[in-house]
PDB file of C-alpha atoms in Angstrom:
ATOM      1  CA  UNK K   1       0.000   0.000   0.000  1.00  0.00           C
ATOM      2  CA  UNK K   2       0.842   3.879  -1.157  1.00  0.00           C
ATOM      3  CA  UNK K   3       2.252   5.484   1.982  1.00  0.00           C
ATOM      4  CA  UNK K   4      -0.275   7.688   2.954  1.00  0.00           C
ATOM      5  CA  UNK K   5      -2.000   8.768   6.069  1.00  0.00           C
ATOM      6  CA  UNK K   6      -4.613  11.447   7.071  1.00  0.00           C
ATOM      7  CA  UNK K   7      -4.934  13.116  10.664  1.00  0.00           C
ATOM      8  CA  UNK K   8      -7.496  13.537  12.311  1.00  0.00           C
ATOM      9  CA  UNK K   9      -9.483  10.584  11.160  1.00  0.00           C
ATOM     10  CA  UNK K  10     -12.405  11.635  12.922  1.00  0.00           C
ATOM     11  CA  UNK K  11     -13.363  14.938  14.046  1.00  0.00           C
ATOM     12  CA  UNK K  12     -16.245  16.658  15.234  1.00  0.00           C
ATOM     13  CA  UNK K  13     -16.647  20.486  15.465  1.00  0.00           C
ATOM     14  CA  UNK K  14     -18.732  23.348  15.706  1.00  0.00           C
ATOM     15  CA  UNK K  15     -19.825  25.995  12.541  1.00  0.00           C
ATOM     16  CA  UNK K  16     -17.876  28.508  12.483  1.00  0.00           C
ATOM     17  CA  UNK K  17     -14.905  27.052  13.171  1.00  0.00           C
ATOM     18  CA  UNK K  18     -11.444  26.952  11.195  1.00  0.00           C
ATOM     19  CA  UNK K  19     -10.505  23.473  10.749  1.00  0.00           C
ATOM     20  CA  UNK K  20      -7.519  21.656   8.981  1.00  0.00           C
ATOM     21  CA  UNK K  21      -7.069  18.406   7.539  1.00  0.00           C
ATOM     22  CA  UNK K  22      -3.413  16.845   7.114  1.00  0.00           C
ATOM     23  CA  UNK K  23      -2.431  14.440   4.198  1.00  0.00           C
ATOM     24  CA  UNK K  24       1.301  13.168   4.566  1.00  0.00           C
ATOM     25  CA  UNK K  25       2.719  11.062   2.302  1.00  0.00           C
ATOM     26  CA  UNK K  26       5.904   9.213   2.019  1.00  0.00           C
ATOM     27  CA  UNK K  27       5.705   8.143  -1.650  1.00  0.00           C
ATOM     28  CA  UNK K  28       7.408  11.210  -2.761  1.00  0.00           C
ATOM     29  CA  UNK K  29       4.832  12.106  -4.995  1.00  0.00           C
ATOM     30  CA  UNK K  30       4.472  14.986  -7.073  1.00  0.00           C
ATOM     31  CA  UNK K  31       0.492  15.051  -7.115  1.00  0.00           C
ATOM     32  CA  UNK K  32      -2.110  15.589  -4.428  1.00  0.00           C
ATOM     33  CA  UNK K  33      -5.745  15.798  -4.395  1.00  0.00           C
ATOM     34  CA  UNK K  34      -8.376  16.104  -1.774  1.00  0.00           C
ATOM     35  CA  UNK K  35     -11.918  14.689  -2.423  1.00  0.00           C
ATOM     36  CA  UNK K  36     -15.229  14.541  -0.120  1.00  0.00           C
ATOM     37  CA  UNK K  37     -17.592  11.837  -0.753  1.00  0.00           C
ATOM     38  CA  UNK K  38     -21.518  12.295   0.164  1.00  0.00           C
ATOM     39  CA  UNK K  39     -24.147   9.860  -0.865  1.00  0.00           C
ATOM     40  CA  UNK K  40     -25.331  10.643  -4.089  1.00  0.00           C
ATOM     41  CA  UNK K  41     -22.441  12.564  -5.446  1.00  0.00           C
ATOM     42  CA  UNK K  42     -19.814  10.070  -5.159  1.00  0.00           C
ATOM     43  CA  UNK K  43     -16.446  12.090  -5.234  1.00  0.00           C
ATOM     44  CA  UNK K  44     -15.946  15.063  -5.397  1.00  0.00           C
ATOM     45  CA  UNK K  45     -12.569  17.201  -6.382  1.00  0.00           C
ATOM     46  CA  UNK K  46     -11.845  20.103  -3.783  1.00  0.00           C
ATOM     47  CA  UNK K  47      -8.199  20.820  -4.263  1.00  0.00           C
ATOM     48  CA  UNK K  48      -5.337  19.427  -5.882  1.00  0.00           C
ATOM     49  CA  UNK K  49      -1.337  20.245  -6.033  1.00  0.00           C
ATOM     50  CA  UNK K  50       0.796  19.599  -8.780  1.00  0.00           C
ATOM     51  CA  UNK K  51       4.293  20.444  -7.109  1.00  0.00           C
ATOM     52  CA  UNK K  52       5.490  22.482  -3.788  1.00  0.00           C
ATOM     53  CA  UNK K  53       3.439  25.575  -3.725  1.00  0.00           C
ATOM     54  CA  UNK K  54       1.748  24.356  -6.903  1.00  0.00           C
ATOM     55  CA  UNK K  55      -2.051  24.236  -6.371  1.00  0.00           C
ATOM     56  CA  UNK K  56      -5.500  24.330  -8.372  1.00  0.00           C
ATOM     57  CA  UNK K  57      -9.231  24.409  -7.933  1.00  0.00           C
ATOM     58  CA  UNK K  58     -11.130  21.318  -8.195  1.00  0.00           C
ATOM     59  CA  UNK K  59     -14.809  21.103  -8.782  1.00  0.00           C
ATOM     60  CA  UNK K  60     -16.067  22.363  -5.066  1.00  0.00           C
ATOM     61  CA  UNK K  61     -13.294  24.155  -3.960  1.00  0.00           C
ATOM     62  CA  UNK K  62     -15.829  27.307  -2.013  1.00  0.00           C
ATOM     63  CA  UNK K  63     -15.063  27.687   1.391  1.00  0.00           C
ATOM     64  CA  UNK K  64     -11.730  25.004   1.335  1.00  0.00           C
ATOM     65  CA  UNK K  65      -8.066  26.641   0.729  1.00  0.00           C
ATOM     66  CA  UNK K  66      -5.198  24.732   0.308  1.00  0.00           C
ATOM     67  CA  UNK K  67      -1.336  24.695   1.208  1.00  0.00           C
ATOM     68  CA  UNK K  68       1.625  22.597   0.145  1.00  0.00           C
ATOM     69  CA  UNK K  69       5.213  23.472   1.408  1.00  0.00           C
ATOM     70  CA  UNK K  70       6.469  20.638   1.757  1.00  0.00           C
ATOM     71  CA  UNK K  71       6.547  17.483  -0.940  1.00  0.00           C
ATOM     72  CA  UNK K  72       5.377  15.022   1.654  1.00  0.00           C
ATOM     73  CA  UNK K  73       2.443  17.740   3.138  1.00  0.00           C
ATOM     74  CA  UNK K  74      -0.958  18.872   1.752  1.00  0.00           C
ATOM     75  CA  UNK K  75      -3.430  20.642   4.019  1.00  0.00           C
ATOM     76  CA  UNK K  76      -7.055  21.402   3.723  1.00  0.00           C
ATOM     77  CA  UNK K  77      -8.195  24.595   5.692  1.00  0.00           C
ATOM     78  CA  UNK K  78     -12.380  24.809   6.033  1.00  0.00           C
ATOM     79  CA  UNK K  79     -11.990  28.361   6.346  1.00  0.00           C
ATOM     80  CA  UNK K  80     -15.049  28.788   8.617  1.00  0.00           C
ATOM     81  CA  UNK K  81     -16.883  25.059   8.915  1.00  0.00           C
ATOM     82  CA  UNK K  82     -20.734  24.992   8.153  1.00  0.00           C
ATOM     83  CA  UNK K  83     -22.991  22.232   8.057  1.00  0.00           C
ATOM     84  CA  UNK K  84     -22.549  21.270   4.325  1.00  0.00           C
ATOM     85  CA  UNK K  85     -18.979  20.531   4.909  1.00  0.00           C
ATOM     86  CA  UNK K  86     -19.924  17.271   7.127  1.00  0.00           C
ATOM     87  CA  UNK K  87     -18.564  14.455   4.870  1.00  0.00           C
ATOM     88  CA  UNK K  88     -15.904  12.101   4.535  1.00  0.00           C
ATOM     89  CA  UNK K  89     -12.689  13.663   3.320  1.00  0.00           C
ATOM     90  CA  UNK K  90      -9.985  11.610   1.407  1.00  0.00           C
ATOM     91  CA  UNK K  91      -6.660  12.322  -0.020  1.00  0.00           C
ATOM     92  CA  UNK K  92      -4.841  10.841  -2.861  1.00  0.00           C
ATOM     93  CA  UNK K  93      -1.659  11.130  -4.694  1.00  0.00           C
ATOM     94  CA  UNK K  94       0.220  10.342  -8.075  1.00  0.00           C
ATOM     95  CA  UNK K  95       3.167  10.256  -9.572  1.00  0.00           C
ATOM     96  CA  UNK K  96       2.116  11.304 -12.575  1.00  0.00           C
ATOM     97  CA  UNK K  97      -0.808  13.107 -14.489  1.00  0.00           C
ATOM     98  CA  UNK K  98      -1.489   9.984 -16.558  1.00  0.00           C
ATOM     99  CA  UNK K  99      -1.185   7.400 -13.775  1.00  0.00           C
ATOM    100  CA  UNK K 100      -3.820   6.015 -10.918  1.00  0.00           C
ATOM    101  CA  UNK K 101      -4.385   7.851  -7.773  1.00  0.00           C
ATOM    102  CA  UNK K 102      -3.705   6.003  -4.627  1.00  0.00           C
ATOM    103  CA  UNK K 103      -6.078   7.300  -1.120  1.00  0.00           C
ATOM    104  CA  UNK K 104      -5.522   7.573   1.970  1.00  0.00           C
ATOM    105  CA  UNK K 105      -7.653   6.073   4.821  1.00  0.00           C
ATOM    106  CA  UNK K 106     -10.147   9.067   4.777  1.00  0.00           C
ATOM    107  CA  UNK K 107     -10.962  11.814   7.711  1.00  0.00           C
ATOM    108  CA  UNK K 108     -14.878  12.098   8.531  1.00  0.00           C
ATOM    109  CA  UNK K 109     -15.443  15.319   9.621  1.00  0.00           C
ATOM    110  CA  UNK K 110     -19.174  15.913  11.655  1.00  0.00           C
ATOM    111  CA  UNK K 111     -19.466  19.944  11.805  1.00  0.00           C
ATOM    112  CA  UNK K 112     -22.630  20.691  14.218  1.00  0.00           C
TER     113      UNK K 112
ATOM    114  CA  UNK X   1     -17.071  18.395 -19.872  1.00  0.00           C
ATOM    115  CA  UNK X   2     -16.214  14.691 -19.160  1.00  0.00           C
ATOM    116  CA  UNK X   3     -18.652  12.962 -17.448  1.00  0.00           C
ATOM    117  CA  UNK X   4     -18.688   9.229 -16.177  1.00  0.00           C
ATOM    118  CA  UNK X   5     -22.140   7.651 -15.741  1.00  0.00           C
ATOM    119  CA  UNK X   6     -22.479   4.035 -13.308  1.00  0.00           C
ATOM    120  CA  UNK X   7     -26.500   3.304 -14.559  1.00  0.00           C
ATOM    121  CA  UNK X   8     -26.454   0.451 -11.284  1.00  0.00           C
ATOM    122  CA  UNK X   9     -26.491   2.114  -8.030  1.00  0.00           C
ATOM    123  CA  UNK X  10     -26.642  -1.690  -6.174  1.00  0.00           C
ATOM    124  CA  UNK X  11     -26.176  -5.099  -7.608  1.00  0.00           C
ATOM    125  CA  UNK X  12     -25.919  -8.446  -6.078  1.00  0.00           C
ATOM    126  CA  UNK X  13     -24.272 -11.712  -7.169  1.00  0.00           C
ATOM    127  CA  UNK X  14     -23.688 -15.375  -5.596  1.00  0.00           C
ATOM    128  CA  UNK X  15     -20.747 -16.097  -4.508  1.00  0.00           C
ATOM    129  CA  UNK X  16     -18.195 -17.917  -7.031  1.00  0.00           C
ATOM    130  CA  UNK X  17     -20.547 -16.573  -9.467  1.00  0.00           C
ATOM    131  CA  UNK X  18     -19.601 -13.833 -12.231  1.00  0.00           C
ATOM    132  CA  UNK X  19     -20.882 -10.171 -12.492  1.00  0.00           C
ATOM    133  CA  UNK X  20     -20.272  -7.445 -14.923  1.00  0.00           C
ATOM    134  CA  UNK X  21     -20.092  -3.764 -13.652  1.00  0.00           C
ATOM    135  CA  UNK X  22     -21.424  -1.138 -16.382  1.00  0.00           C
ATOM    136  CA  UNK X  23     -19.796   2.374 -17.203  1.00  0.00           C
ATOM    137  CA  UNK X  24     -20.270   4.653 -19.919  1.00  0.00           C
ATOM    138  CA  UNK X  25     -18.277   8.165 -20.340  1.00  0.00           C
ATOM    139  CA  UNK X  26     -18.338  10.684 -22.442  1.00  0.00           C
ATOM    140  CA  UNK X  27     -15.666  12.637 -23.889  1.00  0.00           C
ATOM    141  CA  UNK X  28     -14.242  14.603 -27.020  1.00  0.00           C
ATOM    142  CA  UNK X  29     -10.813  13.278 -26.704  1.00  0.00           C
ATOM    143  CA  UNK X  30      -8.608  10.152 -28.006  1.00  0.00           C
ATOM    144  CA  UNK X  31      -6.326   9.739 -25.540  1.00  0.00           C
ATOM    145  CA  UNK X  32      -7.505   9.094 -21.987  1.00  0.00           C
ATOM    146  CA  UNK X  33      -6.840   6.823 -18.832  1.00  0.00           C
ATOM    147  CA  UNK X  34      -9.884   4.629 -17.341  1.00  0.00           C
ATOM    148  CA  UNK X  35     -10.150   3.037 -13.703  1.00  0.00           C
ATOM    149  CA  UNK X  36     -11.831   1.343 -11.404  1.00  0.00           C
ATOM    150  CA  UNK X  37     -11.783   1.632  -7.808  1.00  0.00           C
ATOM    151  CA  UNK X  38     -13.076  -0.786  -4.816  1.00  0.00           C
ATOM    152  CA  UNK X  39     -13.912   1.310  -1.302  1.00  0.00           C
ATOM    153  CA  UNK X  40     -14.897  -1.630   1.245  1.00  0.00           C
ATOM    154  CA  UNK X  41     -16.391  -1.111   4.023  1.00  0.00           C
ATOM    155  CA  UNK X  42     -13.331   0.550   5.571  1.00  0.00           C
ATOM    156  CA  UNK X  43     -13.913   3.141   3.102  1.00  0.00           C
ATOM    157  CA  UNK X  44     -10.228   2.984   1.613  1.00  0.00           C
ATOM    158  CA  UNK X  45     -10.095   3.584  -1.513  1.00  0.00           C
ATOM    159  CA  UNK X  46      -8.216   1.043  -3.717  1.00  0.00           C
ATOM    160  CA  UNK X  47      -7.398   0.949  -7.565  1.00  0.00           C
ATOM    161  CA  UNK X  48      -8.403  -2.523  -9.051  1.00  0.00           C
ATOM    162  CA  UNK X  49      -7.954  -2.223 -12.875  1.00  0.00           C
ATOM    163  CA  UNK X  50      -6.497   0.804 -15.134  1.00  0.00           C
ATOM    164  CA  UNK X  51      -6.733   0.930 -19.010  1.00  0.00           C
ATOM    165  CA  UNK X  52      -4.643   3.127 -21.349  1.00  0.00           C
ATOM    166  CA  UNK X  53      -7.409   4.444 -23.974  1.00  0.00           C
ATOM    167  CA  UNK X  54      -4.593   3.759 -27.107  1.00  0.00           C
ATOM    168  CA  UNK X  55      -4.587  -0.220 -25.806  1.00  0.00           C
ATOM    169  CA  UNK X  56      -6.850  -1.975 -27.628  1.00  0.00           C
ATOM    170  CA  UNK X  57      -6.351  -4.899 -25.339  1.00  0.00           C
ATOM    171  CA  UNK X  58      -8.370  -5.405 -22.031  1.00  0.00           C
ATOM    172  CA  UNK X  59      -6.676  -5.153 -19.025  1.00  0.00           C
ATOM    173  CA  UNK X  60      -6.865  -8.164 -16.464  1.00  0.00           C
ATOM    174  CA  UNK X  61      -5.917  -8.620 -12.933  1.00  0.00           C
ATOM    175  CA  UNK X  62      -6.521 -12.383 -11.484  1.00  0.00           C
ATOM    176  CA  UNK X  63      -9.940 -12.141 -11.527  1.00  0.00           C
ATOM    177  CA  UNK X  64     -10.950  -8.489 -12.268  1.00  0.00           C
ATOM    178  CA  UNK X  65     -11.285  -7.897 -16.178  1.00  0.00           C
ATOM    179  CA  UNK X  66     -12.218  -5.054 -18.640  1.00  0.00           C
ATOM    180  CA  UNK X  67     -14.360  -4.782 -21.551  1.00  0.00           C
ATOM    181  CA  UNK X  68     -13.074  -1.738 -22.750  1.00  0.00           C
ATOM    182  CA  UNK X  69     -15.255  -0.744 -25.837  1.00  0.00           C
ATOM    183  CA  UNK X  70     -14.021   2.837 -26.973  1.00  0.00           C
ATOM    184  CA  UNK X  71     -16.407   3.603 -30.204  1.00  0.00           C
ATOM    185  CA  UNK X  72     -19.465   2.949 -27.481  1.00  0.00           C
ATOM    186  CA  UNK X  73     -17.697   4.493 -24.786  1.00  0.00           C
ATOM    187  CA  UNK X  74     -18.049   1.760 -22.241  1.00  0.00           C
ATOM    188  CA  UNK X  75     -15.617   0.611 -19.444  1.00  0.00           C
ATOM    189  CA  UNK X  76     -17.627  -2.270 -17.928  1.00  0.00           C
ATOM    190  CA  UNK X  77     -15.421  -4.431 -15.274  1.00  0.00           C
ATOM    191  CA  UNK X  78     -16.227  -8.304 -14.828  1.00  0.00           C
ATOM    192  CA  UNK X  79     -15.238  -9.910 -11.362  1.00  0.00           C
ATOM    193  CA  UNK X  80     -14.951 -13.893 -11.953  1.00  0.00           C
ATOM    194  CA  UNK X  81     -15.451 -16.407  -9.020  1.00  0.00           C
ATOM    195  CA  UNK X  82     -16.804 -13.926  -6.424  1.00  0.00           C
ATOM    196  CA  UNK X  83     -15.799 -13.632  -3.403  1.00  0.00           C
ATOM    197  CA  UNK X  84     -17.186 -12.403  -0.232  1.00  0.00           C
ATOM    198  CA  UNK X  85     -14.248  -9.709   0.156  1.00  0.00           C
ATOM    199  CA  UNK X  86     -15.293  -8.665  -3.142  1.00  0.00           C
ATOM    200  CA  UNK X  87     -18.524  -6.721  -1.774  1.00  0.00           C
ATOM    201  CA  UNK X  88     -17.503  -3.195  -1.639  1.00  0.00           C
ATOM    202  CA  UNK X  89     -18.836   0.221  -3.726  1.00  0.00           C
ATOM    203  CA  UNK X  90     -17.005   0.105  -6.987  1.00  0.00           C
ATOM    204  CA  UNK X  91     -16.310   3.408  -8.629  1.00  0.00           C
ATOM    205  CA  UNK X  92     -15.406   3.983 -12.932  1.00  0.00           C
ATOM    206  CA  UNK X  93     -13.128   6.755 -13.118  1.00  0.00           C
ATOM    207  CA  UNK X  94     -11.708   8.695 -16.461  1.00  0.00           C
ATOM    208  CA  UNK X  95      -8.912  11.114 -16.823  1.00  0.00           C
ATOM    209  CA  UNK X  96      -7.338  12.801 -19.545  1.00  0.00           C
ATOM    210  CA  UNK X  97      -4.259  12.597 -20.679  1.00  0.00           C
ATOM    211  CA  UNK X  98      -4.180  16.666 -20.550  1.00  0.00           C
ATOM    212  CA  UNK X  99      -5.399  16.756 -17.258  1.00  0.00           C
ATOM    213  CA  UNK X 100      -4.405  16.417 -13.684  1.00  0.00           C
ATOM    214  CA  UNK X 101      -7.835  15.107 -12.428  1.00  0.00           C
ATOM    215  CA  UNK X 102      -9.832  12.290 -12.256  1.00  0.00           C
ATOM    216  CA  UNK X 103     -13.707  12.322 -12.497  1.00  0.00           C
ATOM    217  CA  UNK X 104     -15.447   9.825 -10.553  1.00  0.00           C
ATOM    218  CA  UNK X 105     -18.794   8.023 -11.300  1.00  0.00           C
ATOM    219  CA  UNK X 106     -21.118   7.735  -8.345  1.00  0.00           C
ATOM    220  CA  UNK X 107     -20.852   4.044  -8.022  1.00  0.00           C
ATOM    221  CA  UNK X 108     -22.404   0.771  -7.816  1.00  0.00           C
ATOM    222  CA  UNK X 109     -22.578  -1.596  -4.408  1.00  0.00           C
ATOM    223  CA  UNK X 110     -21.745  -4.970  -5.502  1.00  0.00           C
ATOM    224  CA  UNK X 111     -23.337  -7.299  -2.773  1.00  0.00           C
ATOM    225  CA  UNK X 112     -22.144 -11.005  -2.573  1.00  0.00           C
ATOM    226  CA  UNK X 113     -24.403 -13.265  -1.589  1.00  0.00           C
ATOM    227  CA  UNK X 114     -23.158 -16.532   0.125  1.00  0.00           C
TER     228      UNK X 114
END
C-alpha cells in the first residue's frame, strides 16, 4: 500500500470554526488531491497540487483553501466550517498526471 | 465536460458466481486513462484495474477484467469467481491525458451473496 496517512481521522466540530485536515505522504509524490464523498455525489474534487506551492481548484473548492510546502504535506483549511462541509474527506496522490491515484484512509469530519 | 455515468447504483451476485459492472463516459478526446476503484467497508479507496485508452487490449488482474469498448464508450469491469471480500462500492473513473484530475462516477454496491 501507497504510503499515505490522514490526521485527524475523525473529528467533530462546531460551525464557524477553522478546521484543517493533514495528508502526509511518504511516496514522494508529485500530485495531491483532496476529495469529499456524500451519498449521491460520489467524489468530489476540492483541491489538488501539482508540485510544492503548486495548487488548483477542483470542482467544489468554495469555502476550502489549500497549502503545500512541503513534498510530503498537503493541508485542507475549512476556512469557517458549516454544516454542508460534514462528509468524509480523502486524499490521494500520483506520480504522474497519466497514472492512478492512490487514497488515503479518509478523515470524517461531523461539523454541528 | 467529461462525465462518467455508473446506470447500477446496487447489484448483487452469488458467490463464485460472475458479475459485470457497467460504465459509460463521455468525452471529445482520443487519448484518456480509465479506472476502477473498490472502497470496502473501511472506506479505503483502492485501484483494481487501469486501461490506457490507445490499448486496444483489455486489461486483467486475477480475476478483475475489462471490456473496454471505446467507439461505445463503455468501461464495464467483470469480477470472476466472487468472493465475499469482493462486496464493496465500486467506482469507474476517467482522466485525460491533458489533465491532472480524475472524475469519478457515483458508483455501484456490488453485494455477494453466500
Amino acid at each position: 500500500d501507497a504510503g499515505i496517512t490522514q490526521s485527524p481521522r475523525h473529528k467533530v466540530t462546531e460551525t464557524g470554526t477553522p478546521v484543517t485536515l493533514r495528508c502526509h505522504q511518504t511516496e514522494n509524490h508529485r500530485y495531491m488531491y483532496w476529495y469529499r464523498q456524500d451519498p449521491g455525489h460520489g467524489l468530489r474534487l476540492i483541491h489538488y497540487s501539482y508540485g510544492v506551492k503548486d495548487t488548483d481548484k477542483g470542482e467544489v473548492s468554495d469555502g476550502y483553501s489549500v497549502s503545500r510546502s512541503k513534498t510530503e504535506d498537503f493541508l485542507l483549511t475549512l476556512e469557517s466550517a458549516t454544516s454542508s462541509q460534514t462528509s468524509v474527506y480523502f486524499c490521494a496522490i500520483s506520480d504522474s498526471p497519466q497514472g492512478a491515484q492512490y487514497f488515503g484512509p479518509g478523515t470524517r469530519l461531523l461539523v454541528l | 465536460a467529461q462525465t462518467v455515468t455508473q446506470s447500477q447504483p446496487e447489484m448483487s451476485v452469488q458467490e463464485a458466481e460472475t458479475v459485470t459492472l457497467s460504465c459509460t463516459y463521455d468525452t471529445s478526446e482520443s487519448d484518456y486513462y480509465l479506472f476502477w476503484y473498490k472502497q470496502p467497508p473501511s472506506r479505503q479507496m483502492i485501484l483494481v484495474i487501469r486501461q490506457e485508452a490507445y490499448k486496444q487490449q483489455n486489461a486483467t488482474e486475477n480475476r478483475f477484467s475489462v471490456n473496454f469498448q471505446k467507439a461505445a464508450k463503455s468501461f464495464s469491469l467483470k469480477i470472476s469467481d466472487s468472493q465475499l471480500g469482493d462486496a464493496a462500492m465500486y467506482f469507474c473513473a476517467y482522466r485525460s491525458s491533458r489533465d491532472d484530475k480524475i472524475i469519478f462516477g457515483k458508483g455501484t454496491r456490488l453485494h455477494i451473496l453466500p
